[in-house]
PDB file of C-alpha atoms in Angstrom:
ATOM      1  CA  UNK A  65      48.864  -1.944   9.768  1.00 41.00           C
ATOM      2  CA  UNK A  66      46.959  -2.279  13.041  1.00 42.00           C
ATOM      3  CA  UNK A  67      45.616   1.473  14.005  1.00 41.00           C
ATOM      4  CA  UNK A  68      46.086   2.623  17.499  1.00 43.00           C
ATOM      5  CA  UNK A  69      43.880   4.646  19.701  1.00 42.00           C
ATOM      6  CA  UNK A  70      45.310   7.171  21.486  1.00 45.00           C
ATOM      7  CA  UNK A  71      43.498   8.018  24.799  1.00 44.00           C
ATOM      8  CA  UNK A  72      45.300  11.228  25.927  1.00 46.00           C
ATOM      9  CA  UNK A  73      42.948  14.124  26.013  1.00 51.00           C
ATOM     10  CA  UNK A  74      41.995  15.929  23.086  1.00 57.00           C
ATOM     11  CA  UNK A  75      43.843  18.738  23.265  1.00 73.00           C
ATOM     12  CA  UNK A  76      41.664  22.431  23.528  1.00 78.00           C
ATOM     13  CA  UNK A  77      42.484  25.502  22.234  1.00 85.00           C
ATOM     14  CA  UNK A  78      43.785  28.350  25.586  1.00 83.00           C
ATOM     15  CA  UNK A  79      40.788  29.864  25.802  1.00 87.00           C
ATOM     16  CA  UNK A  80      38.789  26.747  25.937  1.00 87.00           C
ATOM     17  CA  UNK A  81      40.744  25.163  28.563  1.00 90.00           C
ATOM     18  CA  UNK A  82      40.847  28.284  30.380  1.00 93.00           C
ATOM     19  CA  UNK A  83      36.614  27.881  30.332  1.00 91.00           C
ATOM     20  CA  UNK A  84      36.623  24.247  31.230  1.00 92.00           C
ATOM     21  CA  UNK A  85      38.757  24.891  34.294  1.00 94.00           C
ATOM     22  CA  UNK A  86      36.480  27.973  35.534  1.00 91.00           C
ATOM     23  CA  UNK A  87      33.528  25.520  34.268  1.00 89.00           C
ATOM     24  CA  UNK A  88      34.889  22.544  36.202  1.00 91.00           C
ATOM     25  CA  UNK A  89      35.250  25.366  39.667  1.00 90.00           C
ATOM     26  CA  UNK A  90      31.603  27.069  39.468  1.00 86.00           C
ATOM     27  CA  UNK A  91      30.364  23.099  39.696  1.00 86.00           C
ATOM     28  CA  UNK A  92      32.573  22.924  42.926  1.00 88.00           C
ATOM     29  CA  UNK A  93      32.072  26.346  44.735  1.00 84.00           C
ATOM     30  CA  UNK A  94      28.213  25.460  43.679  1.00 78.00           C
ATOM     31  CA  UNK A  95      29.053  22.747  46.017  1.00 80.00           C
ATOM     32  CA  UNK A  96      30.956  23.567  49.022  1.00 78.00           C
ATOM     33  CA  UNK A  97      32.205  26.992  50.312  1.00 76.00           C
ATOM     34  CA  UNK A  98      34.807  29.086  48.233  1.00 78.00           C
ATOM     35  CA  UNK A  99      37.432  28.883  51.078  1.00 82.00           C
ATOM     36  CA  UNK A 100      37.577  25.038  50.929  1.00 86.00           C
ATOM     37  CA  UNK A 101      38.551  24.470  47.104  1.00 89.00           C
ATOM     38  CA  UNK A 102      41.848  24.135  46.458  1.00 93.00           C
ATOM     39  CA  UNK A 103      43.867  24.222  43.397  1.00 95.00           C
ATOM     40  CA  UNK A 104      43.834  20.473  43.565  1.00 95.00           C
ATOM     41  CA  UNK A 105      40.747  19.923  43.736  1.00 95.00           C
ATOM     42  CA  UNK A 106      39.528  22.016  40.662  1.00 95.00           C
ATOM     43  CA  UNK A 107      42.746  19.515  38.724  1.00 95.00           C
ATOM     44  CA  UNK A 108      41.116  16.471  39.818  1.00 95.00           C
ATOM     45  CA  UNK A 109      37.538  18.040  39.193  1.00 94.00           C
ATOM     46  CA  UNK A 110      38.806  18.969  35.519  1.00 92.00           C
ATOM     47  CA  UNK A 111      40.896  15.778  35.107  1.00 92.00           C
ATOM     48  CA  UNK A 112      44.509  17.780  34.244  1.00 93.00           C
ATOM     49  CA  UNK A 113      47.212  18.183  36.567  1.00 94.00           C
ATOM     50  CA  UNK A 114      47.778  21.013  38.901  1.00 94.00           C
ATOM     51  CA  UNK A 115      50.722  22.056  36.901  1.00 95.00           C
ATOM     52  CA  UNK A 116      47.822  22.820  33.959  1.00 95.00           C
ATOM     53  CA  UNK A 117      45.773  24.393  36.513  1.00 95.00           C
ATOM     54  CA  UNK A 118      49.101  26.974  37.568  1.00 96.00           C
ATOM     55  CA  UNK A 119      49.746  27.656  34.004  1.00 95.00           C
ATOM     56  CA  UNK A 120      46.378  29.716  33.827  1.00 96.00           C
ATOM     57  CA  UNK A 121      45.541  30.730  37.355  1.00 96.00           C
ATOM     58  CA  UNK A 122      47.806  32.037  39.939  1.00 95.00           C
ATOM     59  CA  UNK A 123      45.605  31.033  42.797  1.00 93.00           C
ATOM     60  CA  UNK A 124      42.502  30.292  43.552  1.00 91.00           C
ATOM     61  CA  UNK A 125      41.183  33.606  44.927  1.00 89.00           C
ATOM     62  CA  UNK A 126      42.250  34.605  40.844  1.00 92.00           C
ATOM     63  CA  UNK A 127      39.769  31.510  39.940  1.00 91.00           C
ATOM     64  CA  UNK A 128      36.863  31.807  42.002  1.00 88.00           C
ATOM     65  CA  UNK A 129      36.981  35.645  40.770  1.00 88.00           C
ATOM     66  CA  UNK A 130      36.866  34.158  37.149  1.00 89.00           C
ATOM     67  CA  UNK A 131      34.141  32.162  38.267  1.00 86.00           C
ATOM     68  CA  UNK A 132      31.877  34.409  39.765  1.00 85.00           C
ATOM     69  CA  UNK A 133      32.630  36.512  36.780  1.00 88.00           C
ATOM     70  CA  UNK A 134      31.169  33.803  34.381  1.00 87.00           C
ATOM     71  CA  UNK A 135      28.729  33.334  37.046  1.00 85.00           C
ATOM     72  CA  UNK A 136      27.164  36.530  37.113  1.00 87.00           C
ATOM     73  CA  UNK A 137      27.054  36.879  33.299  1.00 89.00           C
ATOM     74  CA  UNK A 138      24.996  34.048  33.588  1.00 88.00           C
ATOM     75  CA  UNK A 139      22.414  35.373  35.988  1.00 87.00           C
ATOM     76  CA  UNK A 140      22.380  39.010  34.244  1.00 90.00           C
ATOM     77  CA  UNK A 141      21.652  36.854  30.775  1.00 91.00           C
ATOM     78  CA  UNK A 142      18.537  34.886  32.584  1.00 89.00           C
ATOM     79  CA  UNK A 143      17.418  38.041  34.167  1.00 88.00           C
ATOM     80  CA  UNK A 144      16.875  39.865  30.302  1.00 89.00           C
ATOM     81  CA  UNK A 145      15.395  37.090  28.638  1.00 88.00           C
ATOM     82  CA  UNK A 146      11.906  37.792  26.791  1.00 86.00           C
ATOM     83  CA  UNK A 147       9.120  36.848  29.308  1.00 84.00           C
ATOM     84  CA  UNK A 148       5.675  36.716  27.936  1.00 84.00           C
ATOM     85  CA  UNK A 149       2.377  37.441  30.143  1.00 85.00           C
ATOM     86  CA  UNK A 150       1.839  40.820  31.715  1.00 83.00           C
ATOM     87  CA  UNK A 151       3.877  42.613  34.150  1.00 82.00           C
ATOM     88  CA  UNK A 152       3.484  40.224  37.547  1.00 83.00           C
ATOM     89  CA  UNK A 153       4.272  37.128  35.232  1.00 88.00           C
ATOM     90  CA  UNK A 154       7.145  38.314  33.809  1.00 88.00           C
ATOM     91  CA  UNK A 155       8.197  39.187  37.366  1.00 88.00           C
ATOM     92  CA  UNK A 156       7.350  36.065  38.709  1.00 90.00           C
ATOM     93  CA  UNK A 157       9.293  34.147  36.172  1.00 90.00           C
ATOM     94  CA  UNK A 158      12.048  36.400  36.834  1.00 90.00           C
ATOM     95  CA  UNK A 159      12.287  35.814  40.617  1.00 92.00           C
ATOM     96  CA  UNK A 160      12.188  31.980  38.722  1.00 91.00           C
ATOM     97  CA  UNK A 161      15.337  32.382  37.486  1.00 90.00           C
ATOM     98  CA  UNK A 162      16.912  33.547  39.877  1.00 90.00           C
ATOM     99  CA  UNK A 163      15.907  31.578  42.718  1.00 92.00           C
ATOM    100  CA  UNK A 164      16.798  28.646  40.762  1.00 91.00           C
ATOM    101  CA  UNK A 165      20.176  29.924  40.101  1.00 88.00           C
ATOM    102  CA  UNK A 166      20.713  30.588  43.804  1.00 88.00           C
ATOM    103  CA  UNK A 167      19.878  27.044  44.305  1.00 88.00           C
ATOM    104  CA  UNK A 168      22.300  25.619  41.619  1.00 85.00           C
ATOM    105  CA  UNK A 169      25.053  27.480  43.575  1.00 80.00           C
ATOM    106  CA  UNK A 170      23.615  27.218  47.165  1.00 82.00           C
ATOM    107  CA  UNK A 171      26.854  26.606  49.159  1.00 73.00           C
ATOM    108  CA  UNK A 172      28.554  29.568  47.221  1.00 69.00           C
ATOM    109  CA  UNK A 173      26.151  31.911  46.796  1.00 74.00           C
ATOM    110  CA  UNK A 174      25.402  31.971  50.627  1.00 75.00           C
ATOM    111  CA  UNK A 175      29.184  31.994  52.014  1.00 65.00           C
ATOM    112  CA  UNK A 176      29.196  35.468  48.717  1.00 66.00           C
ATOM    113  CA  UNK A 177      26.267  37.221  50.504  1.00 70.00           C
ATOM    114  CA  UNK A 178      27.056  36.536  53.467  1.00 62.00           C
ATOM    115  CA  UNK A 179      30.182  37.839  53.222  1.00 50.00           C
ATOM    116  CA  UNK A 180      31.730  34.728  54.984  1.00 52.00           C
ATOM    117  CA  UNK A 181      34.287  33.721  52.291  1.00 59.00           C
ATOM    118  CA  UNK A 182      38.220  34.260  53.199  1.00 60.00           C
ATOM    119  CA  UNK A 183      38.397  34.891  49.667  1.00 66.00           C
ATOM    120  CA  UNK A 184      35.758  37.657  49.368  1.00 67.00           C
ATOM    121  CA  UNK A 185      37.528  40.713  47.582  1.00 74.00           C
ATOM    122  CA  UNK A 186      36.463  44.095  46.845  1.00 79.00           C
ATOM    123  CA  UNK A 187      36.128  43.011  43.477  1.00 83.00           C
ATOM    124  CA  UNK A 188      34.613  39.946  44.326  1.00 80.00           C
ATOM    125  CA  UNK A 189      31.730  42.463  46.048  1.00 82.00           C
ATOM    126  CA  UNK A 190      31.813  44.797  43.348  1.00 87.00           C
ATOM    127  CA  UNK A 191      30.227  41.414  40.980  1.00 86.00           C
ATOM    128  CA  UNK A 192      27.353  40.952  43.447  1.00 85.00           C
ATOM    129  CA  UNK A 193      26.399  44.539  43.247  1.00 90.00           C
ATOM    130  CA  UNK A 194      26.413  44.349  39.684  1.00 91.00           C
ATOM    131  CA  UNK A 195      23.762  41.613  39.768  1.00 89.00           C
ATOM    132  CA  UNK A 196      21.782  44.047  42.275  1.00 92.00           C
ATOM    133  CA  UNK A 197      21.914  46.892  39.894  1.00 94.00           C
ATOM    134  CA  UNK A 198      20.695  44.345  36.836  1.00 93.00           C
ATOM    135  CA  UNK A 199      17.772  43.298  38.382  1.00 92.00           C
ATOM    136  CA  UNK A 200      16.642  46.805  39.982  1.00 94.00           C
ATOM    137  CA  UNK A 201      17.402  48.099  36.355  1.00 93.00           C
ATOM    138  CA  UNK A 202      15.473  45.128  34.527  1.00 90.00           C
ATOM    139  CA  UNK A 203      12.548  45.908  36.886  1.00 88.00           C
ATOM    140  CA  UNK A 204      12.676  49.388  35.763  1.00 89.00           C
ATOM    141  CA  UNK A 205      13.212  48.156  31.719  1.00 87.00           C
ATOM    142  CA  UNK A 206       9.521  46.280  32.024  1.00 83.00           C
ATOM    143  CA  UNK A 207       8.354  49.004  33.640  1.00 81.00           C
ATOM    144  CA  UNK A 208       9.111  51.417  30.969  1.00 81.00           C
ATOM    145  CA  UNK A 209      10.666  53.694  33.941  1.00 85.00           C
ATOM    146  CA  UNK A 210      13.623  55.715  32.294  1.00 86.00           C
ATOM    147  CA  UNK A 211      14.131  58.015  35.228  1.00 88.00           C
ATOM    148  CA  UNK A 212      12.546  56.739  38.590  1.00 89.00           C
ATOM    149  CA  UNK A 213      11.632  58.748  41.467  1.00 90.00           C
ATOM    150  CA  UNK A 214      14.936  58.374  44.524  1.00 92.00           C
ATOM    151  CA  UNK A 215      11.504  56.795  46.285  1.00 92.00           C
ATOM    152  CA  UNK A 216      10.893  54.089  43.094  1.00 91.00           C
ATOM    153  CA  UNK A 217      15.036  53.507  43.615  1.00 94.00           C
ATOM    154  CA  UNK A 218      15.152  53.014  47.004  1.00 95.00           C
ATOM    155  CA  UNK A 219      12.246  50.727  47.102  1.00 94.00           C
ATOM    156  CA  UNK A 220      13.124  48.516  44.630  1.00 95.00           C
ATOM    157  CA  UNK A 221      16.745  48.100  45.936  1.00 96.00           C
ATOM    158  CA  UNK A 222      15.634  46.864  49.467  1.00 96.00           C
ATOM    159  CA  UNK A 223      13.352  44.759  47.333  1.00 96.00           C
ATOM    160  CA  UNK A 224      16.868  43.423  46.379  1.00 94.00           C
ATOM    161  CA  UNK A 225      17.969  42.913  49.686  1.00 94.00           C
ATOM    162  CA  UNK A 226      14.430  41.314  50.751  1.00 95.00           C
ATOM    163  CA  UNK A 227      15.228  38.797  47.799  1.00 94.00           C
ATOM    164  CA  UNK A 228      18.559  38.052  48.957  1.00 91.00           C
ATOM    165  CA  UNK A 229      17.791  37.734  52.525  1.00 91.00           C
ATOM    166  CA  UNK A 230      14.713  35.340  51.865  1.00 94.00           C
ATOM    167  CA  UNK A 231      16.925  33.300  49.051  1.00 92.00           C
ATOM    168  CA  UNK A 232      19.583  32.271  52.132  1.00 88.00           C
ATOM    169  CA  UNK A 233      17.382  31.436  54.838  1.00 91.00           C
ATOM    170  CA  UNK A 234      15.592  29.483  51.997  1.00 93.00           C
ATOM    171  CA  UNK A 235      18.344  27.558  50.841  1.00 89.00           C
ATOM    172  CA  UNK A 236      19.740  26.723  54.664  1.00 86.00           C
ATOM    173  CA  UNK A 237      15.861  25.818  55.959  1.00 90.00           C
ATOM    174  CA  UNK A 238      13.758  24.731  53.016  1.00 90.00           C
ATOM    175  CA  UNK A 239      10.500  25.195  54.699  1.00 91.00           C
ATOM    176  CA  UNK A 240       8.899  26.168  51.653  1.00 91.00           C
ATOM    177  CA  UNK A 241       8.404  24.498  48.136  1.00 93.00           C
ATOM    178  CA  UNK A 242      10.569  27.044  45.345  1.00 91.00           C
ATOM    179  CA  UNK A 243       6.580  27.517  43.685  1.00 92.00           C
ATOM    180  CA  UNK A 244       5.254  29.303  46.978  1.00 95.00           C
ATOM    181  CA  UNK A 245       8.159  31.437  47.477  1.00 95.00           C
ATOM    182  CA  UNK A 246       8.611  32.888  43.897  1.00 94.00           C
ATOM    183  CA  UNK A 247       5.055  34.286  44.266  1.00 94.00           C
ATOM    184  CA  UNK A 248       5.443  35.701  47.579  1.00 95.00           C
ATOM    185  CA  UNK A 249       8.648  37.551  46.739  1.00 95.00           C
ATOM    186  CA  UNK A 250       6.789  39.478  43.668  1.00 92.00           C
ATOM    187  CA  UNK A 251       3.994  40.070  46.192  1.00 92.00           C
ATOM    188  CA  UNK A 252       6.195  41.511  48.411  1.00 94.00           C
ATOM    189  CA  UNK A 253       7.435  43.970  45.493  1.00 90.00           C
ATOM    190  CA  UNK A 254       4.163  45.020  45.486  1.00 87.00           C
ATOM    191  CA  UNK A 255       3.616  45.718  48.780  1.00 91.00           C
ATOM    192  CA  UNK A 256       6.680  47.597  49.193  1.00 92.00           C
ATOM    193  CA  UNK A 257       5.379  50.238  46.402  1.00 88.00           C
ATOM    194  CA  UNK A 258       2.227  50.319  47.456  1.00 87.00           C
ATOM    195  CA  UNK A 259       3.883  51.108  51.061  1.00 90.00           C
ATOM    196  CA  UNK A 260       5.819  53.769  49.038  1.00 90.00           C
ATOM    197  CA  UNK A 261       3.060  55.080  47.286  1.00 87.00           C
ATOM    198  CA  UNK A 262       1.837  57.172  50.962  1.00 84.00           C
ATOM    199  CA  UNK A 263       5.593  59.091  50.474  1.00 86.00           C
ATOM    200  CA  UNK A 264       5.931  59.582  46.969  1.00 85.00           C
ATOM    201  CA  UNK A 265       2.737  60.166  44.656  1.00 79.00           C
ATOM    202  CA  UNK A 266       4.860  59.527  41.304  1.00 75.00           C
ATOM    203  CA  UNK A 267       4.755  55.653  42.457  1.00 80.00           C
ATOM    204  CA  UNK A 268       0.987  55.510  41.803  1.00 77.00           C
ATOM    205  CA  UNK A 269       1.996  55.065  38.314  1.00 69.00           C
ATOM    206  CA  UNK A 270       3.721  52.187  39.350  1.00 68.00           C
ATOM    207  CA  UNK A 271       1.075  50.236  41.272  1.00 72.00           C
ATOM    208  CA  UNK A 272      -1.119  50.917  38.347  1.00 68.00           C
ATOM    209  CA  UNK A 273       1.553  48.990  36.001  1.00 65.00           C
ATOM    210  CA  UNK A 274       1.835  45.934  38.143  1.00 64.00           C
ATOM    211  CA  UNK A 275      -1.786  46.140  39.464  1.00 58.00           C
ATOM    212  CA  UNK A 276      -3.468  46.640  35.883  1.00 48.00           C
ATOM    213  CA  UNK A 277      -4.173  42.903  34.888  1.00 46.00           C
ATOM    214  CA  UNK A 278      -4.819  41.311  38.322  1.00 45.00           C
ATOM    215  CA  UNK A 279      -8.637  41.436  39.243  1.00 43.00           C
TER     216      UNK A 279
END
């Protein structure tokens, strides 16, 4: 007997499906603002129906939270990989990472920050702090810094918001190539502390950890 060859989709386990649909919306809020997906358009994205779509998410405010969920887990994972080199490369290849996951997800990550999104949530904000708080703490981590000075804190989370604000106006303008602004955010680390260092004498230590190898 003749086989036949059935071309319906393989069917997934739940959870899998669940993953290819969030999978399937991170590509298209990493393409166009969060407030113009639609439920149809992450079923014709993921090839299944809308129906398939309903049966897992109620909406798409409760997708694009699953999203930036799996998202962020993402970021905070290429944020604590090993780095080798001393302290300002394993900065700079931080700042890497992230710039270059900003600029996988331009359109959404600049309606997130900018806090343009109809569908930004308090819980939606709560995800982009918790990025913030990763990389001021994996700063600290390679520092060796278990309890830093309210100064140390305070600079390094306007560092944050320096990062941020340079990462938008660099993905609307591109008037600089990614490998000359990864190096001038790390300087700009360091010339926050050493700024900080004139308020807060504890910081010296600091300056002396990311100054130590540089000639």
């Amino acid at each position: 007997m003749a086989s036949t060859t059935d071309n319906r989709p393989r069917r997934m386990a739940p959870e899998d499906r669940k993953q290819a649909l969030i999978d399937s919306a991170l590509e298209l809020f990493g393409k166009d603002t969060p407030e113009r997906v639609t439920m149809e358009d992450v079923a014709a994205h993921a090839e299944v129906s809308r129906a398939l779509v309903y049966r897992y998410f109620s909406n798409i405010e409760e997708i694009y939270v699953a999203a930036l969920r799996t998202a962020v887990d993402d970021l905070v994972a290429r944020l604590q990989r090993q780095r080798e080199g001393d302290l300002l490369d394993q900065l700079e290849a931080t700042i890497g990472e992230f710039v270059s996951f900003a600029e996988e997800r331009a359109a959404g990550y600049i309606a997130l920050l900018r806090s343009g999104s109809v569908i930004a949530t308090s819980e939606t904000a709560a995800l982009v702090d918790e990025v913030r708080h990763a990389a001021v703490a994996e700063v600290l981590a390679r520092l060796e810094i278990a309890d830093p000075s309210p100064f140390l804190l305070l600079t390094l989370r306007c560092w944050v918001a320096v990062c941020e604000g340079a990462l938008l106006t660099w993905l609307q303008e591109r008037t600089l190539a990614k490998e000359a602004l990864v190096p001038w955010l790390s300087g700009q680390l360091v010339a926050m502390v050493a700024a900080t260092a004139g308020h807060d004498p504890a910081v010296a230590d600091f300056i002396a950890k990311l100054g130590r190898d540089q000639p």
